[in-house]
Short mmCIF file of C-alpha atoms and ligand atoms in Angstrom, two decimals:
data_model
loop_
_atom_site.label_atom_id
_atom_site.label_comp_id
_atom_site.label_asym_id
_atom_site.label_seq_id
_atom_site.Cartn_x
_atom_site.Cartn_y
_atom_site.Cartn_z
CA UNK P 1 -23.19 3.59 16.00
CA UNK P 2 -21.30 2.58 12.88
CA UNK P 3 -19.27 5.33 11.33
CA UNK P 4 -20.42 5.81 7.76
CA UNK P 5 -18.56 8.86 6.47
CA UNK P 6 -16.77 8.47 3.17
CA UNK P 7 -13.14 7.47 2.81
CA UNK P 8 -11.58 10.45 1.05
CA UNK P 9 -7.93 10.24 2.04
CA UNK P 10 -5.19 7.68 1.53
CA UNK P 11 -1.97 7.51 3.52
CA UNK P 12 1.19 6.12 1.91
CA UNK P 13 3.99 5.43 4.41
CA UNK P 14 7.11 5.85 2.26
CA UNK P 15 9.82 6.75 4.74
CA UNK P 16 11.34 3.24 4.97
CA UNK P 17 14.99 2.75 4.06
CA UNK P 18 14.55 -0.16 1.65
CA UNK P 19 17.55 -2.05 2.99
CA UNK P 20 16.46 -5.26 1.26
CA UNK P 21 17.16 -3.57 -2.08
CA UNK P 22 20.59 -2.10 -1.46
CA UNK P 23 22.53 -0.88 -3.31
CA UNK P 24 19.64 0.15 -5.62
CA UNK P 25 18.03 2.10 -2.79
CA UNK P 26 21.17 3.83 -1.53
CA UNK P 27 20.18 7.16 -3.09
CA UNK P 28 16.73 6.46 -4.57
CA UNK P 29 13.49 5.64 -2.77
CA UNK P 30 12.49 1.97 -2.95
CA UNK P 31 8.96 3.11 -3.83
CA UNK P 32 10.37 4.55 -7.09
CA UNK P 33 11.63 1.15 -8.30
CA UNK P 34 9.71 0.45 -11.51
CA UNK P 35 7.70 -2.61 -12.37
CA UNK P 36 8.06 -2.54 -16.18
CA UNK P 37 7.58 1.23 -16.66
CA UNK P 38 5.77 2.53 -13.60
CA UNK P 39 7.16 3.09 -10.11
CA UNK P 40 5.67 1.02 -7.29
CA UNK P 41 4.22 4.09 -5.59
CA UNK P 42 2.26 4.99 -8.72
CA UNK P 43 0.55 1.59 -8.76
CA UNK P 44 -0.58 2.20 -5.17
CA UNK P 45 -1.77 5.75 -5.88
CA UNK P 46 -3.70 4.54 -8.94
CA UNK P 47 -5.35 1.85 -6.80
CA UNK P 48 -6.47 4.50 -4.28
CA UNK P 49 -7.71 6.74 -7.10
CA UNK P 50 -9.65 3.84 -8.64
CA UNK P 51 -11.32 3.39 -5.23
CA UNK P 52 -12.60 6.99 -5.43
CA UNK P 53 -9.95 8.63 -3.22
CA UNK P 54 -8.63 12.02 -4.35
CA UNK P 55 -6.51 13.20 -1.40
CA UNK P 56 -3.17 11.42 -1.23
CA UNK P 57 -0.97 11.84 1.86
CA UNK P 58 2.64 10.65 1.73
CA UNK P 59 4.54 10.09 4.95
CA UNK P 60 8.03 10.63 3.70
CA UNK P 61 11.58 11.00 4.96
CA UNK P 62 15.06 12.04 3.91
CA UNK P 63 16.17 10.96 0.38
CA UNK P 64 12.56 10.65 -0.78
CA UNK P 65 12.43 13.83 -2.87
CA UNK P 66 11.91 11.81 -6.09
CA UNK P 67 8.44 10.81 -4.85
CA UNK P 68 7.39 14.44 -4.45
CA UNK P 69 8.79 15.28 -7.88
CA UNK P 70 7.00 12.32 -9.46
CA UNK P 71 3.61 13.66 -8.34
CA UNK P 72 4.40 17.26 -9.33
CA UNK P 73 4.47 19.06 -12.68
CA UNK P 74 7.66 18.26 -14.62
CA UNK P 75 7.85 21.69 -16.24
CA UNK P 76 10.92 21.31 -18.51
CA UNK P 77 9.97 17.80 -19.62
CA UNK P 78 6.39 18.80 -20.39
CA UNK P 79 7.48 21.95 -22.28
CA UNK P 80 9.90 19.92 -24.41
CA UNK P 81 7.39 17.18 -25.17
CA UNK P 82 4.83 19.82 -26.10
CA UNK P 83 7.25 21.66 -28.39
CA UNK P 84 8.20 18.36 -30.06
CA UNK P 85 4.53 17.49 -30.60
CA UNK P 86 4.91 14.27 -28.58
CA UNK P 87 1.32 14.40 -27.42
CA UNK P 88 1.01 10.79 -26.29
CA UNK P 89 4.04 11.02 -24.04
CA UNK P 90 2.85 14.37 -22.72
CA UNK P 91 -0.52 12.87 -21.81
CA UNK P 92 1.26 9.92 -20.14
CA UNK P 93 3.42 12.25 -18.03
CA UNK P 94 0.43 14.41 -17.06
CA UNK P 95 -1.73 11.40 -16.20
CA UNK P 96 0.46 10.71 -13.15
CA UNK P 97 -1.34 13.51 -11.32
CA UNK P 98 -4.93 13.85 -12.53
CA UNK P 99 -6.27 17.40 -12.08
CA UNK P 100 -8.82 16.30 -9.47
CA UNK P 101 -6.19 14.63 -7.25
CA UNK P 102 -4.09 16.41 -4.64
CA UNK P 103 -0.97 15.30 -2.83
CA UNK P 104 0.27 16.31 0.60
CA UNK P 105 3.58 15.39 2.18
CA UNK P 106 4.46 15.04 5.83
CA UNK P 107 7.80 13.93 7.24
CA UNK P 108 8.42 11.02 9.56
CA UNK P 109 11.52 12.33 11.32
CA UNK P 110 12.67 8.96 12.70
CA UNK P 111 12.10 5.33 11.67
CA UNK P 112 9.93 4.36 14.60
CA UNK P 113 7.66 1.94 12.75
CA UNK P 114 4.54 1.74 10.62
CA UNK P 115 2.19 2.80 13.43
CA UNK P 116 4.29 5.88 14.03
CA UNK P 117 4.29 6.68 10.30
CA UNK P 118 0.48 6.52 10.25
CA UNK P 119 0.33 8.74 13.33
CA UNK P 120 2.45 11.34 11.50
CA UNK P 121 -0.45 11.68 9.02
CA UNK P 122 -3.06 12.38 11.71
CA UNK P 123 -3.00 16.19 11.39
CA UNK P 124 -3.74 15.81 7.66
CA UNK P 125 -6.35 13.05 8.05
CA UNK P 126 -8.38 14.51 10.93
CA UNK P 127 -11.40 12.68 12.35
CA UNK P 128 -12.31 10.73 9.22
CA UNK P 129 -11.89 7.13 8.11
CA UNK P 130 -8.87 6.75 5.84
CA UNK P 131 -7.01 4.17 3.77
CA UNK P 132 -3.40 3.05 4.25
CA UNK P 133 -1.55 1.55 1.30
CA UNK P 134 1.92 0.00 1.56
CA UNK P 135 3.47 0.46 -1.88
CA UNK P 136 5.79 -2.54 -1.37
CA UNK P 137 2.73 -4.72 -1.69
CA UNK P 138 1.68 -4.49 -5.31
CA UNK P 139 -1.94 -5.63 -5.47
CA UNK P 140 -3.58 -6.72 -8.70
CA UNK P 141 -7.35 -7.30 -8.76
CA UNK P 142 -8.81 -10.38 -10.46
CA UNK P 143 -9.03 -10.23 -14.30
CA UNK P 144 -11.92 -7.90 -15.16
CA UNK P 145 -12.72 -7.38 -11.45
CA UNK P 146 -12.35 -4.46 -9.05
CA UNK P 147 -8.93 -3.54 -7.66
CA UNK P 148 -8.31 -4.64 -4.07
CA UNK P 149 -8.90 -1.30 -2.29
CA UNK P 150 -12.15 -0.79 -4.24
CA UNK P 151 -13.31 -4.22 -3.04
CA UNK P 152 -12.53 -3.18 0.54
CA UNK P 153 -14.40 0.11 0.11
CA UNK P 154 -17.60 -1.82 -0.60
CA UNK P 155 -17.08 -3.78 2.62
CA UNK P 156 -16.39 -0.55 4.54
CA UNK P 157 -19.58 1.03 3.18
CA UNK P 158 -21.55 -1.98 4.47
CA UNK P 159 -19.90 -2.24 7.89
CA UNK P 160 -18.84 1.33 8.66
CA UNK P 161 -15.88 -0.15 10.52
CA UNK P 162 -12.20 -0.73 9.85
CA UNK P 163 -11.43 -3.27 7.12
CA UNK P 164 -8.01 -4.90 6.67
CA UNK P 165 -6.89 -6.95 3.67
CA UNK P 166 -5.81 -10.51 4.47
CA UNK P 167 -4.72 -13.61 2.61
CA UNK P 168 -3.73 -17.09 3.71
CA UNK P 169 0.05 -17.39 3.98
CA UNK P 170 2.24 -20.51 4.26
CA UNK P 171 2.96 -21.61 7.86
CA UNK P 172 6.68 -20.96 7.46
CA UNK P 173 5.96 -17.32 6.57
CA UNK P 174 3.59 -16.22 9.35
CA UNK P 175 6.51 -14.55 11.15
CA UNK P 176 6.66 -11.94 8.39
CA UNK P 177 3.06 -10.73 8.77
CA UNK P 178 0.42 -9.32 11.03
CA UNK P 179 -1.77 -12.39 11.66
CA UNK P 180 -5.51 -12.23 12.39
CA UNK P 181 -7.98 -14.71 13.82
CA UNK P 182 -11.72 -14.36 14.23
CA UNK P 183 -15.23 -15.45 13.26
CA UNK P 184 -16.58 -15.51 9.72
CA UNK P 185 -18.84 -12.50 9.17
CA UNK P 186 -20.17 -13.73 5.84
CA UNK P 187 -18.51 -13.91 2.40
CA UNK P 188 -14.96 -12.60 2.43
CA UNK P 189 -15.32 -10.91 5.84
CA UNK P 190 -13.94 -12.10 9.17
CA UNK P 191 -14.72 -10.25 12.38
CA UNK P 192 -11.30 -10.04 13.98
CA UNK P 193 -10.92 -11.32 17.53
CA UNK P 194 -7.13 -11.26 17.67
CA UNK P 195 -4.38 -9.64 15.66
CA UNK P 196 -0.66 -10.08 16.39
CA UNK P 197 2.38 -8.68 14.64
CA UNK P 198 4.88 -11.17 13.25
CA UNK P 199 4.24 -14.13 15.60
CA UNK P 200 6.41 -17.26 15.64
CA UNK P 201 4.76 -20.09 13.68
CA UNK P 202 4.04 -21.93 16.93
CA UNK P 203 2.25 -18.92 18.48
CA UNK P 204 0.30 -17.79 15.40
CA UNK P 205 -3.48 -17.82 15.95
CA UNK P 206 -4.06 -18.63 12.25
CA UNK P 207 -2.41 -18.33 8.85
CA UNK P 208 -4.39 -15.26 7.80
CA UNK P 209 -1.72 -12.67 7.04
CA UNK P 210 -2.34 -8.94 6.71
CA UNK P 211 -1.53 -7.53 3.26
CA UNK P 212 -0.61 -3.87 2.93
CA UNK P 213 -4.11 -2.40 2.52
CA UNK P 214 -6.16 -0.99 5.38
CA UNK P 215 -9.27 1.16 5.76
CA UNK P 216 -9.19 2.49 9.31
CA UNK P 217 -11.47 4.54 11.49
CA UNK P 218 -9.78 7.56 13.13
CA UNK P 219 -10.03 6.00 16.60
CA UNK P 220 -6.86 4.07 15.73
CA UNK P 221 -4.77 7.24 16.15
CA UNK P 222 -5.54 7.45 19.87
CA UNK P 223 -4.66 3.77 20.31
CA UNK P 224 -1.32 4.14 18.49
CA UNK P 225 -0.49 7.19 20.59
CA UNK P 226 -0.99 5.27 23.82
CA UNK P 227 0.53 1.92 22.98
CA UNK P 228 4.00 0.80 24.05
CA UNK P 229 6.62 -0.18 21.48
CA UNK P 230 6.12 -3.63 19.99
CA UNK P 231 8.01 -6.16 17.87
CA UNK P 232 11.46 -4.92 16.86
CA UNK P 233 11.13 -1.98 19.29
CA UNK P 234 8.83 -0.29 16.76
CA UNK P 235 5.46 1.41 17.11
CA UNK P 236 3.42 -1.13 15.18
CA UNK P 237 0.18 -0.38 13.33
CA UNK P 238 -0.94 -3.92 14.17
CA UNK P 239 -0.75 -3.14 17.91
CA UNK P 240 -2.91 -0.04 17.43
CA UNK P 241 -5.48 -2.16 15.60
CA UNK P 242 -5.33 -4.78 18.40
CA UNK P 243 -6.25 -2.05 20.91
CA UNK P 244 -8.99 -0.68 18.65
CA UNK P 245 -10.59 -4.14 18.70
CA UNK P 246 -11.43 -3.61 22.36
CA UNK P 247 -13.54 -0.55 21.45
CA UNK P 248 -15.12 -1.27 18.09
CA UNK P 249 -15.46 -4.04 15.51
CA UNK P 250 -12.64 -4.51 13.01
CA UNK P 251 -12.99 -6.74 9.97
CA UNK P 252 -10.49 -8.70 7.91
CA UNK P 253 -11.30 -8.92 4.22
CA UNK P 254 -10.12 -11.86 2.12
CA UNK P 255 -9.55 -10.00 -1.12
CA UNK P 256 -9.76 -11.39 -4.64
CA UNK P 257 -6.63 -10.86 -6.65
CA UNK P 258 -2.92 -11.26 -6.27
CA UNK P 259 -0.32 -9.67 -4.05
CA UNK P 260 3.31 -9.30 -5.05
CA UNK P 261 5.67 -8.68 -2.15
CA UNK P 262 7.85 -6.16 -3.95
CA UNK P 263 9.79 -5.54 -0.76
CA UNK P 264 11.52 -8.85 -1.55
CA UNK P 265 13.65 -9.55 -4.61
CA UNK P 266 11.61 -12.66 -5.51
CA UNK P 267 8.28 -10.81 -5.34
CA UNK P 268 9.69 -7.91 -7.29
CA UNK P 269 10.91 -10.23 -10.05
CA UNK P 270 7.59 -12.13 -10.15
CA UNK P 271 5.69 -8.86 -10.52
CA UNK P 272 8.07 -7.70 -13.23
CA UNK P 273 7.68 -10.88 -15.28
CA UNK P 274 3.90 -11.21 -14.85
CA UNK P 275 3.09 -7.55 -15.48
CA UNK P 276 5.48 -7.47 -18.44
CA UNK P 277 3.59 -10.41 -19.97
CA UNK P 278 0.36 -8.37 -19.71
CA UNK P 279 1.87 -5.12 -20.94
CA UNK P 280 0.21 -3.85 -24.15
CA UNK P 281 3.51 -2.73 -25.73
CA UNK P 282 5.99 -5.42 -24.74
CA UNK P 283 3.80 -8.35 -23.60
CA UNK P 284 3.76 -10.36 -26.84
CA UNK P 285 7.45 -9.99 -27.65
CA UNK P 286 8.48 -10.64 -24.04
CA UNK P 287 6.45 -13.88 -24.05
CA UNK P 288 8.34 -14.96 -27.18
CA UNK P 289 11.61 -14.07 -25.52
CA UNK P 290 10.78 -16.12 -22.42
CA UNK P 291 9.77 -19.12 -24.56
CA UNK P 292 13.18 -19.05 -26.21
CA UNK P 293 15.10 -19.18 -22.93
CA UNK P 294 16.75 -22.43 -21.95
CA UNK P 295 15.69 -22.93 -18.33
C1 G1P A 1 3.90 -4.59 7.56
C2 G1P A 1 2.94 -4.84 8.71
C3 G1P A 1 2.49 -6.29 8.72
C4 G1P A 1 1.88 -6.66 7.38
C5 G1P A 1 2.88 -6.36 6.25
C6 G1P A 1 2.25 -6.57 4.88
O1 G1P A 1 5.09 -5.30 7.81
O2 G1P A 1 3.58 -4.48 9.91
O3 G1P A 1 1.54 -6.48 9.75
O4 G1P A 1 1.51 -8.02 7.37
O5 G1P A 1 3.32 -5.00 6.31
O6 G1P A 1 3.18 -6.37 3.85
P1 G1P A 1 6.47 -5.05 6.99
O7 G1P A 1 6.37 -5.86 5.74
O8 G1P A 1 6.53 -3.57 6.71
O9 G1P A 1 7.55 -5.52 7.89
#
C-alpha cells in the first residue's frame, strides 16, 4: 500500500568539510557562504519551508556552530536594531526563523558519507517520509513557478513513494553524480530501475544525474543501516536507495528550474552573478556594471 502520510520534516546534511572552498572554509561552514546576501543553507531552508515543511533537522559536525547561531535568536543584534528603530533590518533578521518553524541539530561524529549523515537523523525523523536537501545544490524554480521541492511534493502526494530530483548531465560529468535509469511513469516522472553512485562514463546506465533534493520513505533507514560501504569507502545514500528499489517503487523527478552546483567554484560564481542580476536592490546597477566590463 502506498504510504501517504505528509512530509513534515527536512534533513540538511551539513557536516561536510568543504575542502573545495579552502581556505574560505577553514574556520567557517561552507553552507554559510553567501550568494549575494543570504547563506546557502538559508536558501535550502526557505525551499523546504515553501514546500510546507516546518521541522528542520540539521546533521552537523565540528566547526558548524555558525549554522546553529544563524537559525537562533540574535539577541544583541535584535536589541540594537530595535533601539535604533531599524525596523526593516529587524524584520529581515527575524525572518530567518519564522515563528512556526523549528530547528533541531544532531551531530555526525565522523565523515562516513551522505547515507550515514541521513541515518544520524533517524531518531529525529522517526517512521515518516522526509525530505533531504543538500545546500550545496542551490535550486531555483522556473520564473513564476513552484520551487523544486514543492514540485516534488506534488509528485510524492500522487505516488506516496520516494521521489528524487534528477536532471540530464553531460556525459563527461556522470562520474560526479548518482545516476538513475528506468521507465517513464508519465510527465516528469521516471520509475527507477537502477541507481548507481558516481559511475564511470562507460558504465553509466544513463545521463540522468541526481540533484540534491530527495523525498524518502522511512524504509531507506533500514537499507542504509545494512548496506556495505560504497564508492570512496563511504556509506552512500544512493546505495540505500538502490536497496530500497527492491522493496518498493522509487521515482525520479525531472524538475523544472535551474541547479547551481555551489560546491564548485564555477557554480558558486554563476549563482552569484545570476542571482545578483535578479536582486531587487543591486540587480539594475550590477547589470550596468557588467555591461561596462571589457571581457
Ligand atoms: C551527492 C550524492 C550524489 C548526487 C550529488 C548531487 O554527491 O552522493 O548522488 O548526485 O550529491 O549534488 P556529492 O556531490 O556530495 O559528492
